[in-house]
Coordinates of C-alpha atoms in Angstrom, one line a residue:
M28 CA 76.9 120.1 57.9
T29 CA 77.4 116.8 59.6
K30 CA 74.3 114.6 59.5
S31 CA 73.8 111.9 62.0
R32 CA 70.9 109.6 62.0
K33 CA 70.8 109.9 65.8
A34 CA 69.1 113.3 66.6
M35 CA 70.6 115.1 69.4
L36 CA 68.6 117.1 72.0
A37 CA 68.5 120.8 71.1
S38 CA 69.9 123.3 73.6
W39 CA 67.6 126.2 74.0
I40 CA 69.6 129.4 74.4
I41 CA 67.2 132.1 75.5
M42 CA 68.4 135.7 76.0
L43 CA 66.1 137.0 78.7
N44 CA 65.4 140.6 79.6
V45 CA 64.3 140.3 83.2
V46 CA 63.6 143.4 85.0
A47 CA 63.4 143.4 88.8
L48 CA 60.4 145.4 90.0
P49 CA 59.5 146.9 93.3
Q50 CA 56.3 144.9 93.8
A51 CA 56.7 141.4 95.2
G52 CA 56.1 138.8 92.6
A53 CA 56.3 141.1 89.6
L54 CA 58.1 139.8 86.5
E55 CA 58.4 141.5 83.2
L56 CA 59.9 139.5 80.2
F57 CA 60.4 141.0 76.7
G58 CA 57.9 143.8 77.5
F59 CA 55.2 141.3 78.8
C60 CA 54.0 141.5 82.4
L61 CA 54.1 137.8 83.3
S62 CA 53.0 138.1 86.9
G63 CA 52.2 140.8 89.5
S64 CA 51.9 144.4 88.6
C65 CA 54.6 145.7 86.3
K66 CA 53.9 149.4 86.8
N67 CA 56.3 151.6 88.7
A68 CA 55.4 151.5 92.3
E69 CA 55.0 155.3 92.4
G70 CA 52.6 155.2 89.4
D71 CA 52.7 156.9 86.0
N72 CA 52.2 160.3 87.6
A73 CA 55.2 160.3 89.9
D74 CA 57.0 163.1 88.0
V75 CA 53.9 165.2 87.3
I76 CA 53.6 168.4 89.4
D77 CA 50.0 168.9 90.9
P78 CA 48.6 166.0 88.8
K79 CA 45.0 166.4 87.7
S80 CA 43.1 163.3 86.5
Y81 CA 40.0 163.4 84.4
T82 CA 37.5 161.3 82.5
V83 CA 36.2 162.0 79.0
Q84 CA 32.7 161.5 77.6
F85 CA 32.9 161.7 73.8
T86 CA 29.8 161.8 71.6
V87 CA 29.3 162.5 67.9
H88 CA 25.9 163.6 66.4
G89 CA 24.8 164.4 62.9
V90 CA 25.9 162.4 59.9
A91 CA 28.0 160.2 62.1
S92 CA 29.5 156.8 61.9
Q93 CA 31.6 154.6 64.1
D94 CA 34.6 155.2 61.8
L95 CA 34.1 159.0 62.1
E96 CA 33.9 158.8 65.8
N97 CA 37.0 156.7 66.1
S98 CA 38.9 159.0 63.7
L99 CA 37.9 162.1 65.7
K100 CA 38.9 160.4 69.0
S101 CA 42.3 159.7 67.6
T102 CA 42.8 163.4 67.0
S103 CA 41.8 164.4 70.5
E104 CA 44.7 164.8 73.0
L105 CA 42.2 164.7 75.8
V106 CA 41.2 161.2 74.8
R107 CA 44.7 159.9 74.0
G108 CA 46.0 161.2 77.3
E109 CA 43.0 160.2 79.5
D110 CA 45.0 157.5 81.4
K111 CA 47.7 160.0 82.4
A112 CA 47.2 163.0 84.6
V113 CA 48.1 166.5 83.4
A114 CA 50.2 169.0 85.3
G115 CA 47.7 171.2 87.2
A116 CA 44.6 173.0 86.0
A117 CA 46.6 175.0 83.4
G118 CA 47.7 171.7 81.8
L119 CA 44.1 170.5 81.5
I120 CA 42.8 173.9 80.2
T121 CA 45.6 174.0 77.6
R122 CA 44.9 170.5 76.4
A123 CA 41.1 171.1 76.2
K124 CA 41.5 174.4 74.2
G125 CA 43.9 172.7 71.8
D126 CA 41.3 170.0 71.1
Y127 CA 39.0 172.5 69.3
R128 CA 41.6 172.9 66.6
R129 CA 42.6 169.3 66.5
I130 CA 39.0 167.9 66.2
L131 CA 38.1 170.6 63.7
A132 CA 41.0 169.5 61.5
G133 CA 39.7 165.9 61.9
L134 CA 36.3 167.0 60.7
Y135 CA 37.8 168.7 57.7
N136 CA 39.9 165.7 56.9
E137 CA 36.8 163.6 56.7
G138 CA 34.8 166.1 54.6
F139 CA 32.7 167.9 57.2
Y140 CA 33.0 171.7 57.0
G141 CA 29.9 172.8 58.9
G142 CA 30.5 171.0 62.2
E143 CA 30.2 172.3 65.7
I144 CA 32.4 171.3 68.7
S145 CA 31.6 171.7 72.3
I146 CA 34.2 170.9 75.0
R147 CA 33.0 171.3 78.6
V148 CA 35.1 170.8 81.8
N149 CA 32.8 170.2 84.7
G150 CA 30.0 171.9 82.8
R151 CA 32.0 175.0 81.8
Q152 CA 32.9 175.6 78.1
A153 CA 36.7 175.2 77.8
S154 CA 37.0 178.3 75.6
D155 CA 35.8 180.4 78.5
L156 CA 38.3 179.0 81.0
K157 CA 41.3 181.1 82.0
P158 CA 44.8 179.8 82.9
G159 CA 44.3 180.8 86.6
D160 CA 41.0 179.0 87.1
E161 CA 40.9 176.3 89.7
I162 CA 39.9 172.8 88.5
P163 CA 39.4 169.9 90.9
N164 CA 41.0 166.5 90.5
N165 CA 39.0 163.7 88.8
S166 CA 37.1 166.2 86.6
T167 CA 34.6 165.3 83.9
V168 CA 35.2 166.5 80.3
Q169 CA 32.3 166.3 77.9
I170 CA 33.2 166.5 74.2
K171 CA 30.2 166.8 71.9
V172 CA 30.6 167.0 68.1
D173 CA 27.9 167.8 65.7
S174 CA 29.4 166.7 62.4
G175 CA 26.9 168.5 60.1
N176 CA 26.6 167.3 56.5
I177 CA 29.3 165.8 54.5
Y178 CA 30.7 168.0 51.7
R179 CA 31.7 167.0 48.2
F180 CA 33.9 168.6 45.6
G181 CA 32.1 170.8 43.2
K182 CA 34.8 172.2 41.0
F183 CA 38.4 171.1 41.4
E184 CA 40.5 173.0 39.0
I185 CA 44.3 172.8 38.6
F186 CA 45.8 175.4 36.2
N187 CA 49.1 175.0 34.5
Q188 CA 49.2 171.3 34.7
A189 CA 52.3 169.4 33.6
P190 CA 52.1 168.0 30.0
D191 CA 51.7 164.3 29.5
T192 CA 54.9 162.3 28.9
T193 CA 55.7 159.0 27.2
D194 CA 58.6 158.3 29.5
K195 CA 57.4 155.5 31.7
G196 CA 59.7 156.5 34.5
D197 CA 58.3 160.0 34.6
I198 CA 54.6 159.2 34.5
V199 CA 52.5 160.3 37.5
E200 CA 48.8 159.9 37.3
R201 CA 46.8 163.1 37.2
P202 CA 45.4 163.9 40.6
T203 CA 41.9 164.7 39.3
S204 CA 41.5 161.1 38.2
L205 CA 42.4 159.8 41.6
F206 CA 40.4 161.3 44.5
V207 CA 39.4 164.9 43.7
A208 CA 36.8 164.6 40.9
T209 CA 33.5 166.3 41.1
G210 CA 31.2 164.4 43.5
D211 CA 34.1 162.9 45.5
I212 CA 34.0 163.5 49.3
A213 CA 35.9 166.7 49.9
K214 CA 38.5 165.5 52.4
A215 CA 40.9 168.3 53.3
G216 CA 43.9 166.0 53.0
H217 CA 43.0 165.2 49.4
V218 CA 43.5 168.8 48.4
G219 CA 47.1 168.8 49.6
S220 CA 47.7 165.4 48.1
A221 CA 46.4 166.6 44.7
A222 CA 48.8 169.6 44.8
R223 CA 51.7 167.3 45.7
F224 CA 50.8 164.9 42.8
E225 CA 50.8 167.8 40.3
I226 CA 54.0 169.2 41.6
E227 CA 55.6 165.7 41.3
R228 CA 54.4 165.6 37.7
W229 CA 56.4 168.7 37.0
R230 CA 59.4 167.5 39.0
Q231 CA 59.5 164.2 37.1
Q232 CA 59.9 166.2 33.9
G233 CA 62.8 168.2 35.1
Y234 CA 61.4 171.1 37.2
P235 CA 62.8 170.7 40.8
N236 CA 61.4 174.0 42.1
A237 CA 57.8 173.4 41.1
K238 CA 55.4 174.8 43.7
I239 CA 51.8 176.0 44.3
G240 CA 51.4 179.5 42.8
T241 CA 47.9 180.6 43.8
Q242 CA 45.1 178.7 45.5
S243 CA 41.5 179.2 46.3
V244 CA 39.3 177.0 48.6
K245 CA 35.7 178.0 49.1
A246 CA 33.0 176.1 51.1
H247 CA 29.4 176.6 50.0
H248 CA 27.4 175.7 53.1
D249 CA 24.0 176.0 51.4
E250 CA 25.0 173.3 48.8
N251 CA 27.5 171.3 51.0
I252 CA 30.1 171.6 48.3
L253 CA 33.8 172.6 48.3
N254 CA 35.2 174.4 45.3
V255 CA 39.0 174.3 44.8
S256 CA 41.2 176.2 42.4
L257 CA 45.0 175.7 42.3
S258 CA 47.7 177.1 40.0
I259 CA 51.1 175.5 39.7
D260 CA 54.3 177.5 39.2
P261 CA 56.8 175.0 37.7
G262 CA 59.8 177.3 37.8
L263 CA 62.7 176.7 35.4
K264 CA 63.7 173.4 33.8
A265 CA 66.9 172.2 35.3
T266 CA 70.0 170.2 34.4
Y267 CA 72.7 168.9 36.8
G268 CA 75.6 171.2 37.6
G269 CA 78.7 170.0 39.4
V270 CA 78.8 167.6 42.2
T271 CA 80.5 168.5 45.5
V272 CA 81.4 165.8 48.0
D273 CA 81.9 166.6 51.7
G274 CA 83.1 164.3 54.5
A275 CA 85.1 161.8 52.6
E276 CA 88.4 160.8 54.2
N277 CA 89.6 157.5 53.0
V278 CA 87.2 156.9 50.1
D279 CA 88.3 158.6 46.9
R280 CA 86.1 161.7 46.3
D281 CA 86.3 161.3 42.5
F282 CA 85.1 157.8 42.9
I283 CA 82.1 158.9 45.0
E284 CA 81.2 161.5 42.4
Y285 CA 81.4 158.8 39.7
M286 CA 79.2 156.4 41.7
I287 CA 76.6 159.2 42.3
G288 CA 76.4 159.1 38.5
L289 CA 74.8 162.6 37.9
R290 CA 76.6 164.0 34.9
S291 CA 76.7 167.8 34.2
G292 CA 74.2 168.8 31.6
Q293 CA 72.0 165.8 32.2
E294 CA 68.3 166.7 32.7
Y295 CA 67.2 166.7 36.3
D296 CA 65.1 163.8 37.5
P297 CA 64.2 163.1 41.2
D298 CA 64.5 159.4 40.5
D299 CA 68.2 159.9 39.6
I300 CA 68.8 161.3 43.1
E301 CA 67.1 158.2 44.7
R302 CA 69.2 155.8 42.5
A303 CA 72.4 157.7 43.5
K304 CA 71.5 157.2 47.2
K305 CA 70.9 153.5 46.7
R306 CA 74.3 153.1 44.9
L307 CA 76.1 154.7 47.7
D308 CA 74.2 152.5 50.2
K309 CA 75.2 149.4 48.3
L310 CA 78.9 150.3 48.8
D311 CA 78.5 149.8 52.5
V312 CA 81.2 152.2 53.4
F313 CA 79.1 155.1 54.7
S314 CA 77.2 155.3 58.0
V315 CA 75.6 158.6 56.8
R316 CA 75.1 159.8 53.3
K317 CA 73.1 162.6 51.8
V318 CA 72.6 163.5 48.2
E319 CA 70.5 166.6 47.5
T320 CA 70.1 169.5 45.1
G321 CA 71.4 172.9 46.1
E322 CA 69.0 175.6 47.2
N323 CA 69.7 178.0 44.3
M324 CA 69.6 177.3 40.6
N325 CA 72.4 178.7 38.4
S326 CA 71.6 181.3 35.7
D327 CA 72.1 178.7 33.0
G328 CA 69.4 176.4 34.5
S329 CA 71.9 174.0 36.1
I330 CA 71.4 173.0 39.7
P331 CA 74.3 171.9 41.9
I332 CA 74.4 168.5 43.6
N333 CA 75.7 168.4 47.2
A334 CA 76.7 165.1 48.7
S335 CA 77.9 164.6 52.3
V336 CA 79.1 161.3 53.8
K337 CA 80.4 159.9 57.0
E338 CA 82.6 156.8 56.6
K339 CA 82.2 153.6 58.5
K340 CA 85.2 151.9 60.1
P341 CA 87.0 150.1 57.3
R342 CA 87.4 146.8 59.1
R343 CA 84.8 144.5 60.6
V344 CA 84.8 141.1 62.2
G345 CA 81.7 138.9 62.6
L346 CA 80.6 135.7 64.1
G347 CA 77.6 133.5 63.4
A348 CA 75.9 130.3 64.6
T349 CA 73.2 127.9 63.6
L350 CA 71.6 125.1 65.7
S351 CA 69.7 122.1 64.5
S352 CA 68.8 118.9 66.4
T353 CA 69.4 116.9 63.2
D354 CA 72.5 118.7 61.8
G355 CA 74.3 119.8 65.0
V356 CA 75.8 123.2 65.6
G357 CA 77.4 125.4 62.9
L358 CA 79.8 128.2 63.6
S359 CA 81.1 130.8 61.2
A360 CA 83.4 133.8 61.3
F361 CA 84.5 136.5 58.9
W362 CA 87.0 139.4 58.5
L363 CA 86.0 142.2 56.2
H364 CA 87.8 145.3 54.8
R365 CA 85.3 147.7 53.2
N366 CA 87.7 150.0 51.5
L367 CA 90.8 148.0 50.6
L368 CA 92.2 150.2 47.8
G369 CA 90.4 153.5 48.4
K370 CA 87.4 152.9 46.0
A371 CA 85.1 150.8 48.2
E372 CA 86.8 147.6 47.2
R373 CA 85.8 144.8 49.6
L374 CA 87.9 141.9 50.8
R375 CA 86.0 139.3 52.9
V376 CA 87.8 136.3 54.4
E377 CA 85.5 133.8 56.0
G378 CA 85.5 130.3 57.5
E379 CA 82.8 127.9 58.6
I380 CA 82.7 124.7 60.6
G381 CA 79.6 122.5 60.9
G382 CA 78.3 119.3 62.5
L383 CA 79.6 120.0 65.9
G384 CA 77.8 118.0 68.6
S385 CA 76.4 115.3 66.3
S386 CA 79.9 114.0 65.9
F387 CA 83.3 114.6 67.6
N388 CA 85.3 113.0 64.8
V389 CA 87.2 115.7 62.9
N390 CA 86.9 113.6 59.7
Q391 CA 83.1 113.9 60.0
L392 CA 82.9 117.6 60.3
D393 CA 82.3 120.2 57.6
F394 CA 84.8 122.9 56.9
K395 CA 84.9 125.8 54.5
L396 CA 87.4 128.6 54.0
G397 CA 87.0 131.3 51.4
A398 CA 88.0 134.8 50.3
T399 CA 85.9 137.2 48.1
F400 CA 87.1 140.4 46.4
T401 CA 84.5 142.9 45.3
K402 CA 85.2 145.9 43.1
P403 CA 82.2 148.3 42.5
G404 CA 81.9 150.7 39.6
V405 CA 83.5 148.6 36.9
F406 CA 82.5 149.9 33.4
T407 CA 79.4 151.7 34.9
P408 CA 78.4 152.8 38.4
N409 CA 75.9 149.9 38.4
T410 CA 78.4 147.2 37.5
T411 CA 80.4 145.2 40.1
W412 CA 83.2 142.7 39.7
I413 CA 83.2 139.8 42.1
S414 CA 85.9 137.2 42.4
N415 CA 86.3 134.4 45.0
L416 CA 88.5 131.5 46.0
F417 CA 87.4 128.7 48.3
A418 CA 88.3 125.3 49.7
A419 CA 85.6 123.1 51.4
R420 CA 85.1 119.7 53.0
E421 CA 81.7 118.1 53.3
F422 CA 80.5 115.1 55.2
N423 CA 76.9 113.8 55.4
T424 CA 74.9 110.6 55.0
A425 CA 74.9 111.0 51.2
F426 CA 78.6 111.7 50.5
E427 CA 81.9 113.1 51.7
G428 CA 84.3 115.1 49.6
E429 CA 86.7 118.0 49.2
T430 CA 86.4 120.8 46.7
G431 CA 88.5 123.8 45.8
G432 CA 88.2 126.4 43.2
G433 CA 87.0 129.9 42.4
S434 CA 84.8 132.1 40.2
S435 CA 84.9 135.6 38.6
V436 CA 81.7 137.4 37.6
L437 CA 80.3 140.7 36.7
S438 CA 77.1 141.8 38.3
H439 CA 74.9 144.6 36.8
I440 CA 71.9 146.3 38.3
Y441 CA 69.4 147.2 35.5
T442 CA 66.6 148.6 37.6
D443 CA 65.7 148.7 41.3
E444 CA 64.1 145.2 40.8
I445 CA 66.2 143.5 38.1
S446 CA 69.9 142.5 38.2
V447 CA 72.0 140.1 36.1
E448 CA 75.2 138.3 36.8
G449 CA 77.6 136.4 34.5
G450 CA 81.1 135.0 34.5
G451 CA 83.2 131.8 34.7
F452 CA 84.2 129.3 37.3
Y453 CA 86.6 126.4 37.9
E454 CA 86.5 123.6 40.5
Y455 CA 88.7 120.6 41.4
S456 CA 87.0 118.0 43.6
R457 CA 87.1 114.5 45.0
F458 CA 84.0 112.7 46.2
K459 CA 83.2 109.4 47.9
D460 CA 79.6 108.4 47.6
A461 CA 77.3 105.5 46.3
F462 CA 79.2 105.6 43.0
G463 CA 82.6 105.1 44.6
T464 CA 85.6 107.5 44.9
R465 CA 86.1 109.8 41.9
N466 CA 88.1 113.0 41.0
F467 CA 86.7 115.8 38.9
S468 CA 88.0 118.9 37.2
T469 CA 85.2 121.2 36.1
L470 CA 85.1 124.5 34.4
G471 CA 82.3 126.5 32.8
L472 CA 80.1 129.6 32.8
T473 CA 77.8 130.8 35.5
G474 CA 75.0 133.4 35.4
N475 CA 71.7 134.5 36.8
V476 CA 68.8 136.9 36.4
T477 CA 67.1 138.1 39.6
F478 CA 63.9 140.0 40.1
D479 CA 63.3 141.4 43.6
G480 CA 60.0 143.1 44.1
R481 CA 59.8 142.6 47.8
D482 CA 59.0 145.5 50.1
S483 CA 61.9 144.4 52.4
K484 CA 64.8 142.0 52.1
I485 CA 64.9 141.3 55.9
E486 CA 61.2 141.0 56.7
P487 CA 59.2 141.0 53.5
T488 CA 55.4 141.3 53.8
D489 CA 54.5 142.0 50.1
G490 CA 55.9 141.3 46.7
I491 CA 57.7 138.6 44.7
F492 CA 61.3 137.5 44.5
A493 CA 62.3 135.3 41.4
K494 CA 65.7 134.0 40.3
L495 CA 66.9 132.0 37.4
D496 CA 70.4 130.7 37.3
A497 CA 72.3 128.6 34.8
K498 CA 75.7 126.9 35.0
P499 CA 76.9 125.3 31.7
F500 CA 80.1 123.3 32.3
Y501 CA 82.6 120.8 30.9
E502 CA 84.2 118.1 33.1
T503 CA 87.7 117.2 31.9
K504 CA 88.2 113.8 33.7
F505 CA 85.1 112.1 32.1
K506 CA 85.0 114.5 29.2
N507 CA 81.3 115.4 29.6
A508 CA 79.5 118.6 28.9
G509 CA 76.3 119.6 30.8
A510 CA 74.3 122.3 32.4
R511 CA 72.7 122.9 35.7
V512 CA 69.6 125.2 35.8
N513 CA 67.6 126.4 38.8
A514 CA 64.5 128.5 39.1
E515 CA 63.1 129.8 42.4
V516 CA 60.1 132.0 43.2
R517 CA 59.1 133.5 46.6
A518 CA 55.8 135.4 47.1
Y519 CA 54.5 137.3 50.1
Y520 CA 51.0 138.6 50.9
A521 CA 49.9 140.7 53.9
V522 CA 46.5 139.6 54.9
D523 CA 45.8 142.7 57.0
K524 CA 46.6 146.4 56.5
E525 CA 49.1 146.4 59.4
A526 CA 50.9 143.4 57.8
K527 CA 50.8 141.5 61.1
T528 CA 49.5 138.4 59.3
V529 CA 51.6 137.4 56.3
L530 CA 51.3 134.4 53.9
A531 CA 54.6 133.4 52.4
A532 CA 55.3 130.8 49.8
R533 CA 58.4 129.4 48.1
A534 CA 59.0 127.0 45.2
K535 CA 62.3 125.9 43.7
I536 CA 62.9 123.6 40.8
G537 CA 66.2 122.4 39.4
T538 CA 67.5 120.2 36.6
L539 CA 70.8 118.8 35.5
V540 CA 71.2 117.9 31.8
G541 CA 74.1 116.1 30.2
P542 CA 76.2 113.5 32.2
T543 CA 74.9 110.5 34.1
R544 CA 74.8 110.8 37.8
S545 CA 78.0 108.8 38.2
E546 CA 80.0 111.1 36.0
V547 CA 79.2 114.4 37.4
P548 CA 80.6 116.1 40.5
T549 CA 78.5 115.1 43.5
N550 CA 77.9 118.7 44.5
F551 CA 76.3 119.3 41.1
L552 CA 73.6 116.7 41.9
Y553 CA 70.5 117.6 43.9
L554 CA 69.8 116.7 47.5
A555 CA 67.1 118.1 49.8
G556 CA 66.2 118.2 53.5
G557 CA 67.4 120.4 56.4
G558 CA 66.8 123.9 57.8
G559 CA 66.8 125.7 54.4
S560 CA 64.8 123.0 52.6
A561 CA 62.4 120.4 54.0
R562 CA 62.6 121.1 57.8
G563 CA 62.2 118.0 59.9
F564 CA 64.4 115.9 57.7
G565 CA 68.1 115.7 58.0
F566 CA 70.3 117.8 55.9
N567 CA 70.7 116.2 52.4
N568 CA 68.8 113.1 53.6
I569 CA 66.3 113.4 50.7
G570 CA 67.7 112.0 47.5
I571 CA 67.8 108.8 45.5
T572 CA 67.8 105.8 47.9
D573 CA 69.1 102.4 46.6
N574 CA 68.2 98.9 47.8
S575 CA 70.9 99.1 50.6
G576 CA 69.4 102.4 51.9
N577 CA 72.3 104.5 50.6
V578 CA 71.2 108.1 49.6
S579 CA 72.7 109.7 46.5
G580 CA 72.0 112.9 44.6
G581 CA 69.6 113.2 41.7
R582 CA 69.4 115.2 38.5
S583 CA 66.2 117.1 39.4
V584 CA 64.6 118.6 42.5
L585 CA 61.4 120.3 43.5
E586 CA 61.0 122.1 46.8
T587 CA 58.0 123.9 48.2
S588 CA 57.3 125.8 51.4
V589 CA 54.3 127.7 52.7
E590 CA 54.3 129.7 55.9
L591 CA 51.7 131.7 57.8
R592 CA 53.5 134.3 59.8
Q593 CA 51.7 136.0 62.7
K594 CA 53.3 139.0 64.5
L595 CA 52.1 139.2 68.1
N596 CA 53.8 142.5 68.9
D597 CA 57.0 144.4 68.1
S598 CA 59.1 141.7 69.6
F599 CA 57.5 138.3 69.1
G600 CA 55.8 136.4 66.3
V601 CA 54.8 132.8 65.6
V602 CA 54.8 130.8 62.3
A603 CA 53.0 127.7 61.1
F604 CA 54.6 126.0 58.1
T605 CA 54.7 123.0 55.8
D606 CA 57.5 122.0 53.5
A607 CA 57.8 119.4 50.8
A608 CA 60.6 118.1 48.6
V609 CA 61.3 115.4 46.0
V610 CA 64.5 114.5 44.2
G611 CA 64.5 112.7 40.8
K612 CA 66.9 110.5 38.9
D613 CA 66.2 112.1 35.6
P614 CA 66.3 115.8 34.5
I615 CA 62.5 115.9 34.5
I616 CA 60.8 115.4 37.9
D617 CA 58.7 112.2 38.0
F618 CA 55.6 113.4 39.9
S619 CA 54.7 109.8 40.7
Q620 CA 57.5 109.7 43.2
D621 CA 56.8 110.3 46.9
F622 CA 57.1 113.8 48.0
R623 CA 58.7 114.1 51.5
V624 CA 56.5 116.4 53.5
S625 CA 56.9 118.0 56.9
A626 CA 55.0 120.5 59.0
G627 CA 55.8 122.5 62.1
L628 CA 55.6 125.6 64.2
G629 CA 58.1 128.3 64.9
V630 CA 58.8 131.3 67.1
R631 CA 60.3 134.6 65.9
Y632 CA 62.0 137.2 68.1
Y633 CA 62.5 140.4 66.1
T634 CA 65.7 142.4 66.2
G635 CA 67.2 145.1 64.2
L636 CA 69.3 142.6 62.3
G637 CA 66.3 140.4 61.4
P638 CA 64.2 137.9 63.3
I639 CA 65.8 135.2 65.4
R640 CA 63.9 132.0 64.5
V641 CA 63.4 128.7 66.2
D642 CA 61.4 126.1 64.2
L643 CA 60.1 122.7 65.3
A644 CA 59.3 120.4 62.4
V645 CA 57.9 116.9 62.2
P646 CA 58.2 114.6 59.1
I647 CA 54.7 113.7 57.9
N648 CA 55.9 110.6 55.9
P649 CA 59.3 109.6 57.4
K650 CA 61.3 106.7 56.1
S651 CA 63.7 104.4 58.0
G652 CA 66.5 106.5 59.4
D653 CA 64.6 109.8 59.3
P654 CA 64.5 111.7 62.6
K655 CA 61.2 111.9 64.5
F656 CA 61.5 115.7 64.6
G657 CA 63.9 118.5 63.9
I658 CA 64.6 121.8 65.7
F659 CA 66.3 124.5 63.7
A660 CA 67.5 127.9 65.0
G661 CA 69.1 130.8 63.1
I662 CA 68.9 134.4 62.2
G663 CA 66.4 135.6 59.5
Q664 CA 63.2 134.1 58.1
A665 CA 63.5 130.6 56.5
F666 CA 62.9 132.4 53.1

């Protein structure tokens, strides 16, 4: 990206959903009522025949608590629908009678099996009302619940339990050690959960048709205990039979079967099915995919696997844009073929241009053109071959240069969280910077190990992401060998159960060993600052500054970021953040150097493709030439 010392004013491009409403002065924006009344002029009951409104009085007696009352209210359709009229007297009677069952189930689910429920409509018990009875508008509904005593498990027996296993992937904790031990509160939902846990223990050990055989649940009201007895019927142990594929048109059916990876005779494991689905998802050629076991097991114990798919359109074109008050506007475009040779091979051709607006000199803009070929299923269904060619031109306050080259690597997924990548690369480059104009010819190896334990790649709220990458190389012009090593960790923690408040942190450290700074390609050196680094500073403006004020890259870097993300509703969120970065001359960071620190606030607008972000950042300790602030816009969280 082009970096100008002179910050340009950011253009705010806001996509507004403005809805014209019948009331004068009413304005609704992104689902918020900003002024006036945003309800339909005819009201919420315009489409209801013979609307009957009512009010609810809800009381709970006995061994009650506010949590119990709130839980029972949430089960009541009368309470949930109080603000919307029902269709006639019959609608109110039906809703009231149904609440007996719903509230009773709510009591059972909280461990109360001796409760009493009274629902009166204008003083009459709802169970005595008939469909033809007349009920006036604005009726009063009284719901009284006597919870009775709380019940606890007496005996909870599960017969024919699955044997213990030493296979870590098949271990499921015994349900009796979780929430159904003697003395635990006898919540009805826990009975079903215990059965599902035990069935899953059998399924994990190769029994797909495990089910409850017999069950007995008895409440002893004089002792306030619940005795439960379950017996599990595991069925037959299964192996995989043949795989059938339906719906494939342009993607090779044998290849789909190969990528599913369930070999005939292999022991059934539900985790295998889930991994097969994920492999098909990663191909990105199917809009719909199903992988499931057949209904009937064969006489030899094998179970057929049925896969059905619907293919996406093979070609795709995309556009992208970024906006920064310090770096200007960046535009990107790509053309993609998802199934080039019939086995989900991908060819992606893309181009980028950056620095628009902060400069109109073509020689001071950034350009990149590249092509990437990806072939999945090399050697194993979990191994992918990735090769790319590229040519790029960069211009910023630290350097300008041209680079061309390519790489070829193999990427292998070991587990759902761990993947590795390794291969080789070559680059030819010319750079002009504080060390003069130099040409480089560099070849070497490249590889990384990634751990991704986040709950979501688009909007993570929990988990850790960690990546270690290394690039040993040999530069032929200056005849130097060296290595560039980076490590990055990101962590996410949801403060509340709903994950509306999330604390996110990121740290990256890098080191370059081997050649001196003047004898290594400039793009191998470290610079910091910009929208993906220390926001508020110009892109690549943090580096080694000489006496003349010229900035050059260093041999080490440390970057940190902390964000507090607050979701306001399904559409909007706000973020408070602080970033810091330091670049060192030597391979080991000198912590006596000044860390460049910035802080700011951001807004997030959530979409299906990820949040649209706008961040305003201010340098805390700016130096001469640094901007007073920076505005950064893009798609996706900063990290």
